[in-house]
Amino acid sequence: MPGPFARVLCATALLLMVPAVASHAQKKDAAQMLQLVGDGAADCARAKIAAASRAPHHAAVSLASANFDVTYYHLDLFIGMDDDSITGTVRVEGRVVNAALSTLTLDLAPTMEAVAVTLPDDTPLAFTHPGAALNIQLPSSQGVGSLVAVDITYRGIPLTDGFGNFVFGTRSPGYRYGWSLSEPYGAREWWPCKDHPSDKADSVRVTVTVPSEYRVGSQGLLLSENVNGPNTTYDWLSHYPISSYLISVSVGVYLRFQESYTRPVALEAEFGPLTMPLDHLRYRMDTAADTLPANWQLTPDMMEVEEDWFGPYPFANEKYGHAQFTFFGGMEHQTMTSLGGGGTATVAHEMAHQWYGDSVTPASWRHLWLNEGFATYSELLYFEARPGVIPGAYEALLQSKLASARRAQGTLVLEDTTTVASMFNGDRVYSKGGIVLYMLRYVVGDATFKNIMRAWADDPAVKYGTGTTAGFERVAEQVSGQDLDAFFREWVTQGTGYPTYSATASWKPITGGYHLTVTLTQSQVAPQSNWSVFTMPVEIAVMAQSAGSLTEVHRARVLNNQRLQTFEFDVNVATGVSLTTVRIDPDQRILRGASIKVLTQVPAIPVLTAVAPNPSRNTIQLQYTLGSDSNVDIRIYDVAGRRVLSRKVSAAAGIQFTDIDVSSLASGVYFLRMTTPKGEAKSKFVVVR
């Protein structure tokens, strides 16, 4: 095979942009489509960022005892709908691990007052509550393996500055409501717990008493609802492992809609039969519109699509459902998602979290993309599987996610988890996370990718437990049989940004068709990228003019692992068919620059493709294409027209790179002129100090 600088010689130049820039009407149509579809990632992020928008009075870490493994919570609460208060008792049970335990520390915000702490036999225990730490003195040092259980009686009004993690309010026509949203650090704001995603209780019981005009939604199955004078007590129980941030309470003047999901025949053949309750709570409107929202009505259909992609619903012995809340967004509370608005994509997004986030929970918030990227990609999977639900939704949503992912800053695995707005940045863990899965599917193939998604959700090392990025890479490699280390380093753990591609293509007639030479270039024009070469399979589509229309006559898939790389192959076509151009990554399967410059046949005059970085501090790199071996005269002028730098190089035909030191130049705008015997090219750049 020719080397990466093999010459491509021809006379005529044709510059193509792939894809073409959308017209104003097309952009308007796309915007209207996205409004109809909704944006599950944005709605999910909005709720979580708003919940932490106020200045927290606690550190963004858990202060709870690391050597205590929670096994059970029982929240027995009275929700004061008139005074926005919470009072009650929380039973916390667990096992001592790693080292003896004499003081059990739990997380509890200082706005909530611990009134008493006892053993299950009512023996009182001494405690202190400095800041957000509740320190409980156990009767004696408890050795490793010991079981510990305490009952904490407490009361308080949850902090509601800005948004809060337990919200009370009034909605038209005067109905009161209350609901929780605890991710990532907010469970401690309204109940005592170990507030870290890695420590999942084996089961949870939530018993809530409210005035009888209200209903209560929570996790698992409703054991009972008992009227006690003016109040009603709702008793919910879940036997599945659960993290503190996924435990929820929703209180409102609700209408309850009960239906079921019956697994279709095709999935029943794979996973066995299932009929499972779907339990929805919607605010009463006192109008004829007291029906289930249209996108909630798609729940059984979405469950079918997501089971097909992800495997059996992980909480099938209990339920799935929704509880309406007043924030325009969603939160994936386990077995009962909280929804306040959004479109169909939001419903699909939050449902997918039941597999990725609730069943498989990140071991730490650094791996948040394992929640949000997976749920974001589920939006695309649903509209791909059901194109008739909202025609055109898949294409519009994909373009939106790609555009958002291009704006992502930093690595996909988070370096900093102390700033919630940064953690839940929609461009990063949501859009880029989803697009990374979209690319992984392209790399390994559709069937293998589906097997990876199912295997991760069902992996015994993580199911109903916690996972990490390394664990997901392990499963992906085991299922695919491929070494995916480079992919994960470039897109997830170390690399930032994305590549921008350009190419030159030429061909010559051979018997039965043409011999094609394509030189592919990766440019570092994305200023946020720290990666010199992204190793990816790249598809090259060969287009020809036939019978008055442009058609694809050949497609090649090549492995691009160099900044400048040449590929050659033969294209068989019918007599009289003329090749017109090539398209690089025609289906946009790679996160890349939105446009790809393709020079079909190499130009005679020099073509200056890029000057980067721009702005620059020390060095600029010129990327240019020559039609023949040439002496190149490079001159730089300031805004007054004075020549401030010059450089002469001898370069071969094809795509070339030249670095120029501009560290001696002052801040300002400069003009670059590149001259060869065949012509010249110009560009402008900026130097900053």
Coordinates of C-alpha atoms in Angstrom, one line a residue, residues 29-498:
D29 CA -38.7 22.5 10.6
A30 CA -36.1 20.7 12.8
A31 CA -36.8 23.1 15.7
Q32 CA -40.5 22.4 15.4
M33 CA -39.8 18.6 15.3
L34 CA -37.7 18.8 18.4
Q35 CA -40.3 20.7 20.2
L36 CA -42.8 17.9 19.4
V37 CA -40.3 15.1 20.3
G38 CA -39.0 16.7 23.5
D39 CA -35.5 16.4 24.8
G40 CA -35.2 13.7 27.5
A41 CA -31.6 14.6 28.3
A42 CA -32.3 18.3 28.7
D43 CA -35.4 17.7 30.8
C44 CA -33.5 15.2 33.0
A45 CA -30.6 17.5 33.5
R46 CA -32.8 20.6 34.1
A47 CA -34.4 19.0 37.1
K48 CA -31.2 17.8 38.7
I49 CA -29.3 21.1 38.2
A50 CA -32.2 23.1 39.5
A51 CA -32.4 20.9 42.6
A52 CA -28.8 21.9 43.5
S53 CA -28.9 25.5 42.1
R54 CA -28.9 27.0 45.6
A55 CA -25.7 27.3 47.6
P56 CA -25.5 24.0 49.5
H57 CA -24.9 24.0 53.3
H58 CA -23.1 20.7 53.1
A59 CA -20.1 19.3 51.3
A60 CA -20.7 17.5 48.1
V61 CA -19.5 14.3 49.7
S62 CA -21.1 11.8 52.1
L63 CA -20.0 12.1 55.7
A64 CA -21.5 8.7 56.6
S65 CA -19.4 5.8 58.0
A66 CA -17.5 4.1 55.3
N67 CA -17.4 0.9 57.4
F68 CA -21.1 0.6 57.6
D69 CA -23.0 -1.2 54.7
V70 CA -26.7 -0.3 54.7
T71 CA -29.1 -3.2 54.2
Y72 CA -32.5 -1.7 54.9
Y73 CA -34.3 1.6 55.3
H74 CA -37.8 2.1 56.7
L75 CA -39.1 5.7 56.4
D76 CA -42.2 6.2 58.6
L77 CA -43.2 9.8 58.0
F78 CA -46.0 12.3 58.5
I79 CA -45.9 15.0 55.7
G80 CA -47.4 18.3 56.9
M81 CA -49.1 19.7 53.9
D82 CA -50.2 22.8 55.7
D83 CA -46.8 23.7 57.2
D84 CA -44.3 22.1 54.8
S85 CA -42.9 19.9 57.5
I86 CA -41.7 16.3 57.8
T87 CA -41.8 14.4 61.0
G88 CA -41.2 10.8 61.7
T89 CA -38.8 7.9 62.3
V90 CA -36.3 6.2 60.0
R91 CA -35.1 2.7 60.7
V92 CA -31.6 2.2 59.4
E93 CA -30.1 -1.3 59.4
G94 CA -26.8 -2.5 58.2
R95 CA -23.6 -4.5 58.6
V96 CA -20.2 -3.5 59.9
V97 CA -17.5 -4.0 57.3
N98 CA -13.7 -3.6 57.1
A99 CA -13.2 -2.2 60.6
A100 CA -15.0 -2.1 64.0
L101 CA -17.6 0.5 64.5
S102 CA -18.4 2.4 67.7
T103 CA -19.8 5.6 66.3
L104 CA -22.3 5.4 63.4
T105 CA -22.3 8.5 61.3
L106 CA -25.2 9.2 58.8
D107 CA -25.9 12.2 56.6
L108 CA -28.6 14.6 57.7
A109 CA -28.9 18.3 56.8
P110 CA -28.8 20.7 59.7
T111 CA -32.2 22.1 58.9
M112 CA -33.6 18.7 59.9
E113 CA -33.6 18.2 63.7
A114 CA -32.7 14.8 65.2
V115 CA -35.0 14.4 68.2
A116 CA -34.1 11.0 69.5
V117 CA -32.1 7.9 68.5
T118 CA -32.8 4.5 69.9
L119 CA -32.1 0.8 69.4
P120 CA -35.0 -1.3 68.1
D121 CA -35.8 -2.1 71.8
D122 CA -36.2 1.6 72.5
T123 CA -32.9 1.9 74.3
P124 CA -31.8 5.5 73.9
L125 CA -28.5 6.3 72.2
A126 CA -26.4 9.4 72.6
F127 CA -25.9 11.4 69.4
T128 CA -24.6 14.7 68.1
H129 CA -25.6 16.6 65.0
P130 CA -22.9 19.0 63.9
G131 CA -23.4 20.4 60.5
A132 CA -24.7 17.7 58.1
A133 CA -23.3 14.7 60.1
L134 CA -25.4 12.7 62.5
N135 CA -23.0 10.9 64.9
I136 CA -24.7 8.1 66.9
Q137 CA -22.8 6.5 69.8
L138 CA -23.4 2.8 69.7
P139 CA -23.6 0.9 73.1
S140 CA -20.2 -0.8 72.4
S141 CA -17.7 -1.3 69.6
Q142 CA -19.3 -3.5 67.0
G143 CA -16.9 -5.9 65.2
V144 CA -16.8 -6.7 61.5
G145 CA -19.8 -8.6 60.5
S146 CA -22.0 -7.3 63.3
L147 CA -25.6 -6.2 62.5
V148 CA -26.5 -2.7 63.6
A149 CA -30.0 -1.2 63.6
V150 CA -31.1 2.2 64.9
D151 CA -34.3 4.3 64.8
I152 CA -33.9 8.0 64.3
T153 CA -36.8 10.2 65.2
Y154 CA -36.5 13.7 63.5
R155 CA -38.5 16.6 62.3
G156 CA -38.0 19.8 60.3
I157 CA -38.8 21.9 57.3
P158 CA -36.6 21.0 54.3
L159 CA -34.6 23.8 52.9
T160 CA -36.4 25.2 49.9
D161 CA -34.2 28.2 48.9
G162 CA -34.2 28.3 45.1
F163 CA -35.5 24.8 44.4
G164 CA -34.7 22.4 47.2
N165 CA -34.7 18.6 47.3
F166 CA -38.1 18.3 48.9
V167 CA -40.5 20.8 47.5
F168 CA -43.9 22.0 48.8
G169 CA -46.3 24.3 46.9
T170 CA -49.8 25.1 45.7
R171 CA -51.1 24.6 42.2
S172 CA -54.4 25.6 40.6
P173 CA -57.1 25.4 41.7
G174 CA -55.6 25.5 45.2
Y175 CA -54.3 22.0 45.6
R176 CA -51.2 21.5 47.7
Y177 CA -48.3 19.2 46.7
G178 CA -45.0 17.9 47.9
W179 CA -42.3 15.9 46.2
S180 CA -38.7 14.9 46.5
L181 CA -35.7 14.9 44.1
S182 CA -32.5 13.9 45.7
E183 CA -29.9 13.4 43.0
P184 CA -27.0 13.7 43.6
Y185 CA -26.6 15.0 47.2
G186 CA -30.1 15.8 48.3
A187 CA -31.5 12.7 50.2
R188 CA -29.9 14.0 53.4
E189 CA -31.9 17.2 53.0
W190 CA -35.1 15.5 54.1
W191 CA -34.2 12.2 55.8
P192 CA -31.2 10.6 57.6
C193 CA -29.3 8.1 55.4
K194 CA -26.0 7.1 53.9
D195 CA -26.1 9.5 51.0
H196 CA -23.8 7.9 48.4
P197 CA -24.7 6.0 45.3
S198 CA -22.4 3.1 46.0
D199 CA -24.2 1.9 49.2
K200 CA -27.5 0.4 48.1
A201 CA -29.9 -0.9 50.7
D202 CA -31.2 -4.4 50.0
S203 CA -34.8 -3.2 50.4
V204 CA -36.7 -0.1 51.4
R205 CA -40.1 0.5 53.0
V206 CA -41.8 4.0 52.8
T207 CA -44.8 4.6 55.0
V208 CA -46.3 8.0 54.7
T209 CA -49.3 9.5 56.4
V210 CA -51.0 12.5 54.9
P211 CA -54.4 14.3 55.1
S212 CA -56.9 12.1 53.3
E213 CA -57.4 14.3 50.3
Y214 CA -53.9 13.4 49.2
R215 CA -52.3 10.3 47.7
V216 CA -48.7 9.2 48.0
G217 CA -46.5 7.5 45.4
S218 CA -43.2 5.8 46.1
Q219 CA -41.1 2.7 45.3
G220 CA -42.1 -0.9 44.9
L221 CA -45.7 -2.1 45.6
L222 CA -48.4 -0.5 47.6
L223 CA -49.0 -2.8 50.5
S224 CA -51.9 -0.9 52.0
E225 CA -53.7 2.5 52.3
N226 CA -55.4 2.8 55.6
V227 CA -57.7 5.7 56.7
N228 CA -57.0 6.9 60.3
G229 CA -59.5 9.6 61.1
P230 CA -58.7 12.7 58.9
N231 CA -55.5 11.0 57.6
T232 CA -54.5 8.2 55.3
T233 CA -51.4 6.1 55.6
Y234 CA -49.8 4.7 52.4
D235 CA -47.4 1.8 52.9
W236 CA -44.9 1.1 50.0
L237 CA -42.4 -1.7 50.0
S238 CA -39.6 -2.6 47.5
H239 CA -37.4 -5.7 47.8
Y240 CA -34.9 -4.6 45.2
P241 CA -31.6 -2.9 46.1
I242 CA -31.7 0.9 45.9
S243 CA -29.5 3.9 46.4
S244 CA -30.6 6.7 48.7
Y245 CA -31.0 9.2 45.9
L246 CA -33.5 7.0 44.1
I247 CA -35.9 6.8 47.1
S248 CA -38.8 9.2 46.6
V249 CA -42.0 10.5 48.0
S250 CA -44.6 12.2 45.9
V251 CA -47.7 13.7 47.5
G252 CA -50.6 15.4 45.7
V253 CA -54.3 15.4 44.9
Y254 CA -53.7 12.6 42.5
L255 CA -55.8 10.5 40.2
R256 CA -54.5 6.9 40.0
F257 CA -54.3 5.2 36.6
Q258 CA -53.6 1.5 36.7
E259 CA -52.8 -0.6 33.7
S260 CA -50.4 -3.4 32.8
Y261 CA -47.6 -4.4 30.5
T262 CA -47.8 -7.9 29.0
R263 CA -44.6 -9.0 27.4
P264 CA -45.2 -9.7 23.6
V265 CA -44.7 -13.1 22.2
A266 CA -41.3 -12.5 20.6
L267 CA -39.8 -11.3 23.9
E268 CA -41.7 -13.9 25.9
A269 CA -39.8 -16.5 23.8
E270 CA -36.5 -15.0 25.0
F271 CA -37.3 -13.9 28.5
G272 CA -40.4 -15.8 29.6
P273 CA -43.9 -14.5 30.2
L274 CA -44.6 -11.4 32.2
T275 CA -47.6 -9.3 33.1
M276 CA -46.6 -6.4 35.3
P277 CA -48.6 -3.5 36.8
L278 CA -48.1 0.0 35.5
D279 CA -49.1 2.5 38.2
H280 CA -49.4 6.2 37.3
L281 CA -50.3 9.2 39.5
R282 CA -51.5 12.4 37.7
Y283 CA -52.7 15.6 39.4
R284 CA -56.4 16.0 39.3
M285 CA -57.4 18.9 37.0
D286 CA -61.1 19.1 37.8
T287 CA -61.7 19.2 34.1
A288 CA -62.6 16.8 31.3
A289 CA -58.8 16.5 30.7
D290 CA -58.4 14.2 33.7
T291 CA -56.9 11.5 31.6
L292 CA -53.5 9.9 31.3
P293 CA -51.0 12.1 29.3
A294 CA -50.6 10.9 25.7
N295 CA -46.9 10.2 26.1
W296 CA -47.5 8.3 29.3
Q297 CA -49.9 6.1 27.3
L298 CA -46.9 4.9 25.3
T299 CA -45.4 3.3 28.4
P300 CA -46.2 -0.3 27.4
D301 CA -44.9 0.3 23.9
M302 CA -41.7 1.8 25.2
M303 CA -41.3 -1.0 27.7
E304 CA -41.4 -3.5 24.8
V305 CA -38.7 -1.5 22.8
E306 CA -36.4 -1.1 25.8
E307 CA -36.8 -4.7 26.9
D308 CA -35.8 -5.7 23.4
W309 CA -32.7 -3.6 23.6
F310 CA -31.7 -3.9 27.2
G311 CA -33.1 -7.2 28.4
P312 CA -35.8 -8.0 30.9
Y313 CA -37.1 -5.1 33.0
P314 CA -35.1 -5.3 36.2
F315 CA -37.9 -4.7 38.7
A316 CA -40.5 -7.0 37.1
N317 CA -41.7 -8.4 40.4
E318 CA -43.0 -4.9 41.4
K319 CA -44.1 -2.3 38.9
Y320 CA -43.2 0.7 36.7
G321 CA -45.1 3.9 36.7
H322 CA -45.0 7.7 36.9
A323 CA -45.8 10.3 39.5
Q324 CA -46.5 13.8 38.3
F325 CA -44.5 16.6 39.9
T326 CA -44.4 20.4 39.2
F327 CA -40.9 20.8 37.7
F328 CA -40.7 20.6 33.9
G329 CA -38.4 17.7 33.7
G330 CA -37.9 14.2 34.9
M331 CA -36.2 12.1 37.6
E332 CA -35.8 8.4 37.4
H333 CA -37.0 7.4 40.9
Q334 CA -36.8 3.6 41.1
T335 CA -40.0 1.9 39.8
M336 CA -41.9 5.3 39.8
T337 CA -40.4 8.0 37.7
S338 CA -41.3 11.6 38.6
L339 CA -42.4 13.6 35.5
G340 CA -43.4 17.2 35.2
G341 CA -43.5 17.7 31.5
G342 CA -41.4 17.1 28.4
G343 CA -42.2 15.1 25.3
T344 CA -42.1 11.5 24.3
A345 CA -38.3 11.4 24.4
T346 CA -38.4 12.3 28.1
V347 CA -40.6 9.3 29.0
A348 CA -38.3 7.0 27.1
H349 CA -35.2 8.5 28.7
E350 CA -36.4 8.1 32.3
M351 CA -37.7 4.6 31.7
A352 CA -34.2 3.5 30.4
H353 CA -32.7 4.7 33.7
Q354 CA -34.5 1.8 35.4
W355 CA -31.8 -0.4 33.7
Y356 CA -29.0 2.1 33.6
G357 CA -28.8 4.1 36.8
D358 CA -31.3 2.3 39.1
S359 CA -30.4 -1.3 38.6
V360 CA -26.8 -0.6 37.6
T361 CA -25.9 2.4 39.6
P362 CA -22.5 4.3 39.2
A363 CA -20.1 3.4 41.9
S364 CA -19.2 7.1 42.1
W365 CA -20.5 10.2 40.4
R366 CA -17.4 10.3 38.2
H367 CA -19.1 7.6 36.1
L368 CA -22.4 9.5 35.7
W369 CA -22.3 9.0 32.0
L370 CA -23.2 5.3 32.6
N371 CA -26.6 6.7 33.7
E372 CA -27.2 9.7 31.5
G373 CA -25.5 8.7 28.3
F374 CA -27.3 5.4 28.2
A375 CA -30.7 7.0 28.9
T376 CA -30.0 9.6 26.2
Y377 CA -29.2 7.0 23.6
S378 CA -32.5 5.2 24.5
E379 CA -34.4 8.2 23.1
L380 CA -32.9 7.5 19.7
L381 CA -33.4 3.8 20.0
Y382 CA -37.1 4.3 20.7
F383 CA -37.7 6.5 17.7
E384 CA -35.6 4.3 15.5
A385 CA -37.8 1.3 16.5
R386 CA -41.0 3.3 16.2
P387 CA -40.6 5.7 13.3
G388 CA -44.3 6.1 12.9
V389 CA -44.9 7.6 16.4
I390 CA -43.5 11.0 15.3
P391 CA -42.2 10.8 11.7
G392 CA -38.8 12.3 11.3
A393 CA -38.1 12.3 15.1
Y394 CA -35.1 10.1 14.9
E395 CA -33.3 12.2 12.3
A396 CA -34.0 15.5 14.1
L397 CA -33.1 14.1 17.5
L398 CA -29.8 12.6 16.2
Q399 CA -28.7 15.9 14.7
S400 CA -29.6 17.7 17.9
K401 CA -27.5 15.2 20.0
L402 CA -24.5 15.5 17.6
A403 CA -24.6 19.2 17.7
S404 CA -24.8 19.2 21.5
A405 CA -22.0 16.6 21.8
R406 CA -19.6 18.8 19.8
R407 CA -19.9 21.4 22.5
A408 CA -18.9 19.0 25.3
Q409 CA -15.9 20.1 27.3
G410 CA -13.6 17.7 29.2
T411 CA -13.5 13.9 29.4
L412 CA -16.7 11.9 29.6
V413 CA -15.5 10.4 32.9
L414 CA -15.8 13.4 35.3
E415 CA -12.8 14.8 36.9
D416 CA -14.8 17.0 39.3
T417 CA -18.0 16.0 41.0
T418 CA -18.4 18.9 43.4
T419 CA -20.3 21.2 41.0
V420 CA -23.7 19.8 40.1
A421 CA -24.3 22.1 37.1
S422 CA -21.0 20.9 35.6
M423 CA -21.7 17.2 36.5
F424 CA -25.1 17.3 34.7
N425 CA -24.0 19.4 31.7
G426 CA -26.3 18.3 28.9
D427 CA -23.6 18.5 26.3
R428 CA -21.2 16.2 28.2
V429 CA -22.5 13.2 30.1
Y430 CA -25.9 13.3 28.3
S431 CA -25.3 14.1 24.6
K432 CA -21.7 13.0 24.2
G433 CA -22.4 10.0 26.4
G434 CA -25.2 9.0 24.1
I435 CA -23.3 9.6 21.0
V436 CA -20.4 7.5 22.3
L437 CA -22.8 4.6 22.5
Y438 CA -24.0 5.4 19.0
M439 CA -20.4 5.2 17.8
L440 CA -19.7 2.0 19.7
R441 CA -22.7 0.4 17.9
Y442 CA -21.1 1.5 14.6
V443 CA -17.7 0.1 15.6
V444 CA -19.0 -3.4 16.8
G445 CA -22.1 -3.8 14.7
D446 CA -25.8 -3.7 15.5
A447 CA -26.3 -7.3 16.8
T448 CA -23.1 -7.2 18.9
F449 CA -24.0 -3.8 20.3
K450 CA -27.4 -5.0 21.4
N451 CA -25.7 -8.0 23.1
I452 CA -23.4 -5.6 24.9
M453 CA -26.3 -3.5 26.2
R454 CA -28.1 -6.6 27.5
A455 CA -24.9 -8.1 29.0
W456 CA -24.1 -4.9 30.9
A457 CA -27.6 -4.7 32.4
D458 CA -27.5 -8.4 33.3
D459 CA -23.8 -8.7 34.4
P460 CA -23.8 -10.4 37.8
A461 CA -20.9 -8.1 38.9
V462 CA -23.1 -5.0 38.5
K463 CA -26.8 -5.9 38.3
Y464 CA -28.6 -4.5 41.3
G465 CA -25.3 -3.1 42.3
T466 CA -22.8 -0.5 41.1
G467 CA -20.6 -0.2 38.0
T468 CA -17.7 1.7 36.6
T469 CA -16.5 2.7 33.1
A470 CA -13.8 0.0 33.3
G471 CA -16.5 -2.5 34.1
F472 CA -18.5 -1.5 31.0
E473 CA -15.4 -1.6 28.8
R474 CA -14.7 -5.1 30.2
V475 CA -18.2 -6.3 29.2
A476 CA -18.1 -4.6 25.8
E477 CA -14.7 -6.4 25.0
Q478 CA -15.9 -9.7 26.2
V479 CA -19.1 -9.6 24.1
S480 CA -17.5 -8.1 21.0
G481 CA -14.2 -10.0 21.1
Q482 CA -12.5 -6.7 20.2
D483 CA -9.8 -4.7 21.9
L484 CA -11.7 -1.5 22.7
D485 CA -9.0 0.2 24.7
A486 CA -8.2 2.9 22.2
F487 CA -11.9 3.7 21.7
F488 CA -12.5 4.2 25.4
R489 CA -9.3 6.2 25.9
E490 CA -10.1 8.5 23.0
W491 CA -13.8 9.0 23.7
V492 CA -14.4 8.3 27.4
T493 CA -11.5 8.4 29.8
Q494 CA -8.7 10.6 28.4
G495 CA -9.7 12.2 25.1
T496 CA -11.6 15.4 24.7
G497 CA -13.2 17.0 21.6
Y498 CA -13.5 15.2 18.3

